[in-house]
Tab-separated table of C-alpha atoms in Angstrom:
chain	number	residue	atom	x	y	z
L	20	PHE	CA	-36.672	9.539	-13.793
L	21	PHE	CA	-36.338	10.641	-10.312
L	22	SER	CA	-36.302	8.139	-7.679
L	23	VAL	CA	-37.938	8.498	-4.547
L	24	VAL	CA	-36.016	7.958	-1.458
L	25	LYS	CA	-37.972	6.990	1.549
L	26	ASP	CA	-35.019	6.469	3.981
L	27	VAL	CA	-32.731	9.745	4.065
L	28	SER	CA	-30.193	7.908	6.440
L	29	GLN	CA	-29.666	5.307	4.048
L	30	THR	CA	-28.859	7.563	1.407
L	31	MET	CA	-26.613	9.447	3.589
L	32	SER	CA	-24.880	6.135	4.454
L	33	VAL	CA	-24.500	5.316	0.739
L	34	PHE	CA	-23.277	8.896	-0.337
L	35	ASP	CA	-20.756	8.603	2.735
L	36	SER	CA	-19.772	5.165	1.373
L	37	ASP	CA	-18.998	6.560	-2.117
L	38	VAL	CA	-16.899	9.604	-0.871
L	39	ARG	CA	-14.937	7.210	1.437
L	40	TYR	CA	-14.409	5.408	-1.599
L	41	LEU	CA	-13.359	7.941	-4.037
L	42	GLN	CA	-11.276	9.614	-1.315
L	43	ALA	CA	-9.486	6.363	-0.824
L	44	TYR	CA	-8.381	5.518	-4.223
L	45	LYS	CA	-7.735	9.545	-4.335
L	46	ILE	CA	-9.875	10.004	-7.513
L	47	PRO	CA	-10.307	13.390	-6.824
L	48	GLU	CA	-6.751	14.723	-6.625
L	49	LEU	CA	-6.213	12.091	-9.876
L	50	PHE	CA	-9.004	14.077	-11.975
L	51	ASP	CA	-7.661	17.539	-10.293
L	52	ASP	CA	-4.198	16.546	-12.071
L	53	LEU	CA	-5.590	15.278	-15.032
L	54	MET	CA	-7.810	18.708	-15.666
L	55	ARG	CA	-4.581	20.728	-15.044
L	56	GLN	CA	-2.708	18.781	-17.459
L	57	LEU	CA	-5.277	18.902	-19.979
L	58	LEU	CA	-5.885	22.827	-19.473
L	59	SER	CA	-1.985	23.634	-19.716
L	60	GLU	CA	-1.321	21.600	-22.535
L	61	ARG	CA	-4.526	21.901	-24.461
L	62	PRO	CA	-4.206	18.902	-26.919
L	63	SER	CA	-6.045	18.464	-29.977
L	64	GLN	CA	-7.429	15.027	-29.026
L	65	PRO	CA	-8.138	15.472	-25.427
L	66	VAL	CA	-9.782	12.354	-24.688
L	67	SER	CA	-7.014	10.230	-26.271
L	68	PHE	CA	-4.988	12.411	-24.127
L	69	LEU	CA	-6.659	11.571	-20.937
L	70	GLY	CA	-6.770	7.729	-21.847
L	71	SER	CA	-3.086	7.928	-22.278
L	72	LYS	CA	-2.419	9.663	-19.067
L	73	LEU	CA	-4.624	7.592	-17.178
L	74	ASN	CA	-3.121	4.380	-18.707
L	75	ALA	CA	0.543	6.049	-17.459
L	76	ALA	CA	-1.010	5.945	-13.926
L	77	SER	CA	-1.017	2.176	-13.836
L	78	THR	CA	2.497	1.829	-15.043
L	79	LEU	CA	5.987	2.679	-13.756
L	80	SER	CA	8.705	4.555	-15.278
L	81	ALA	CA	12.255	3.427	-15.347
L	82	GLU	CA	12.919	6.682	-13.422
L	83	GLU	CA	10.230	5.946	-10.755
L	84	PHE	CA	11.346	2.080	-10.438
L	85	ASN	CA	15.223	3.319	-9.986
L	86	ALA	CA	13.930	5.625	-7.299
L	87	ILE	CA	12.304	2.545	-5.287
L	88	VAL	CA	15.372	0.103	-5.621
L	89	GLY	CA	18.289	2.818	-5.132
L	90	PRO	CA	17.765	2.906	-1.531
L	91	VAL	CA	17.544	-0.499	-0.701
L	92	ALA	CA	20.248	-1.416	-3.357
L	93	ASN	CA	22.559	-2.628	-0.356
L	94	GLU	CA	20.400	-4.533	1.685
L	95	PRO	CA	20.269	-8.171	1.343
L	96	LEU	CA	18.232	-10.478	-0.595
L	97	ALA	CA	17.141	-12.556	2.326
L	98	LEU	CA	14.874	-10.773	5.166
L	99	ASP	CA	16.223	-11.592	8.639
L	100	LEU	CA	13.392	-11.791	10.268
L	101	THR	CA	15.559	-11.389	13.789
L	102	ASP	CA	16.817	-8.013	12.812
L	103	ALA	CA	14.534	-5.431	14.526
L	104	ALA	CA	16.237	-2.396	12.359
L	105	ALA	CA	15.429	-4.653	9.135
L	106	TRP	CA	11.813	-4.494	9.871
L	107	ASP	CA	12.408	-0.876	10.752
L	108	ARG	CA	13.634	-0.054	7.210
L	109	VAL	CA	10.736	-2.112	5.700
L	110	TYR	CA	8.080	0.021	7.479
L	111	ASP	CA	9.967	3.163	6.487
L	112	THR	CA	10.028	2.103	2.577
L	113	ALA	CA	6.524	1.390	2.833
L	114	ASP	CA	5.771	4.767	4.392
L	115	LYS	CA	7.826	6.272	1.415
L	116	LEU	CA	5.799	4.146	-1.105
L	117	LEU	CA	2.273	5.230	0.325
L	118	GLN	CA	3.311	8.964	0.174
L	119	THR	CA	5.089	8.729	-3.461
L	120	PHE	CA	2.394	6.194	-5.045
L	121	VAL	CA	-1.040	7.523	-3.451
L	122	THR	CA	-3.339	5.380	-5.504
L	123	VAL	CA	-3.899	1.697	-4.920
L	124	ASP	CA	-3.380	1.392	-9.097
L	125	ARG	CA	-0.109	3.038	-8.539
L	126	LEU	CA	1.091	0.764	-5.628
L	127	ARG	CA	-0.111	-1.990	-7.671
L	128	ALA	CA	2.146	-0.806	-10.447
L	129	VAL	CA	4.834	-0.766	-8.118
L	130	GLU	CA	4.301	-4.559	-7.186
L	131	ASN	CA	4.239	-5.421	-10.688
L	132	ALA	CA	7.178	-3.707	-11.772
L	133	LEU	CA	9.423	-5.261	-8.837
L	134	LEU	CA	7.818	-8.677	-9.411
L	135	ALA	CA	9.350	-8.457	-12.802
L	136	LYS	CA	12.831	-8.600	-11.156
L	137	GLN	CA	11.633	-10.534	-8.062
L	138	ARG	CA	14.807	-12.844	-7.660
L	139	GLU	CA	16.964	-9.766	-8.129
L	140	LEU	CA	15.877	-7.538	-5.449
L	141	PRO	CA	15.812	-7.457	-1.765
L	142	THR	CA	12.981	-9.172	-0.162
L	143	MET	CA	12.035	-6.158	2.264
L	144	VAL	CA	11.339	-4.073	-0.887
L	145	HIS	CA	8.563	-6.745	-1.904
L	146	LEU	CA	7.424	-6.911	1.423
L	147	ALA	CA	7.109	-2.970	1.869
L	148	ALA	CA	5.202	-2.786	-1.378
L	149	LYS	CA	2.727	-5.613	-0.140
L	150	LEU	CA	2.401	-3.610	3.014
L	151	ALA	CA	1.987	-0.140	1.299
L	152	THR	CA	-0.873	-1.776	-1.025
L	153	SER	CA	-2.601	-3.126	1.759
L	154	LYS	CA	-2.875	0.036	3.850
L	155	ALA	CA	-4.133	1.800	0.722
L	156	LEU	CA	-6.939	-0.916	0.325
L	157	LEU	CA	-8.060	-1.033	3.958
L	158	ALA	CA	-8.320	3.018	3.628
L	159	THR	CA	-11.187	1.952	1.083
L	160	CYS	CA	-13.109	0.047	3.448
L	161	PRO	CA	-15.464	0.724	6.171
L	162	PRO	CA	-14.238	0.065	10.013
L	163	VAL	CA	-13.598	-3.550	10.605
L	164	PHE	CA	-13.062	-5.727	13.757
L	165	VAL	CA	-10.283	-7.504	13.609
L	166	THR	CA	-9.240	-10.602	15.717
L	167	MET	CA	-5.636	-12.002	15.559
L	168	LEU	CA	-5.146	-15.877	16.133
L	169	VAL	CA	-1.425	-16.695	16.455
L	170	ALA	CA	-0.394	-20.544	16.877
L	171	LEU	CA	1.911	-20.496	19.411
L	172	TYR	CA	2.753	-24.510	19.669
L	173	ASN	CA	6.398	-24.722	19.995
L	174	GLU	CA	7.073	-21.529	19.101
L	175	LYS	CA	8.607	-20.138	22.413
L	176	ASN	CA	12.123	-19.430	20.483
L	177	ARG	CA	10.433	-17.427	17.829
L	178	MET	CA	8.374	-15.529	20.274
L	179	SER	CA	11.679	-14.592	22.274
L	180	THR	CA	14.044	-11.816	21.415
L	181	LYS	CA	17.111	-12.021	19.365
L	182	GLN	CA	19.302	-11.444	22.548
L	183	GLU	CA	17.387	-14.380	24.118
L	184	HIS	CA	17.568	-16.839	21.433
L	185	PRO	CA	19.435	-17.026	18.371
L	186	ASN	CA	16.081	-17.453	16.265
L	187	GLY	CA	14.348	-14.907	18.134
L	188	GLU	CA	11.795	-13.114	15.768
L	189	ASN	CA	9.900	-11.667	19.010
L	190	PHE	CA	7.287	-12.359	16.562
L	191	LEU	CA	4.490	-11.585	18.663
L	192	VAL	CA	5.562	-7.610	19.305
L	193	ASN	CA	6.226	-7.606	15.593
L	194	LYS	CA	2.971	-8.620	14.712
L	195	ALA	CA	1.232	-6.335	16.942
L	196	ARG	CA	3.496	-3.639	15.488
L	197	GLU	CA	2.246	-4.425	12.093
L	198	MET	CA	-1.245	-4.232	13.020
L	199	GLU	CA	-1.043	-0.852	14.605
L	200	TRP	CA	0.996	0.211	11.541
L	201	LEU	CA	-1.857	-0.966	9.246
L	202	PHE	CA	-4.388	0.014	11.133
């Protein structure tokens, strides 16, 4: 029942990959918290208790939902792509989501809760949730090489700033900023 490993470097690489995976999804922190709760509460049915706690990790409470949508309640439903300050608020919201809901499962629970009220909530909060989930998922991946290809045919106006053109999104600068934030 013991396996013989001939290539130690391959074993270490697999081990490192496993550790990165567990850390990316915050599994050690999750189980530390579960064990603290288990030992603190000492329920008569510990397995059921742990199962319910794990299920609760994939859903969002009304209090958590309100904490997300409260700060963005005054945002317009549509996102003005030409408004640099609006993009700042999107990234700030995404950062707060990442700090509050640290696992991919929790961030997906946020996305699902927001989708249930999709037409009632600002686009920026949906975008922030997607960005936060993407960043958390990327943390689980090995290093990647990314090439960005942007179609530019007749996009001069969108490449401009809002001051230079009414439809100016400054989209190349914004895309570079998004990539920098994501990686």
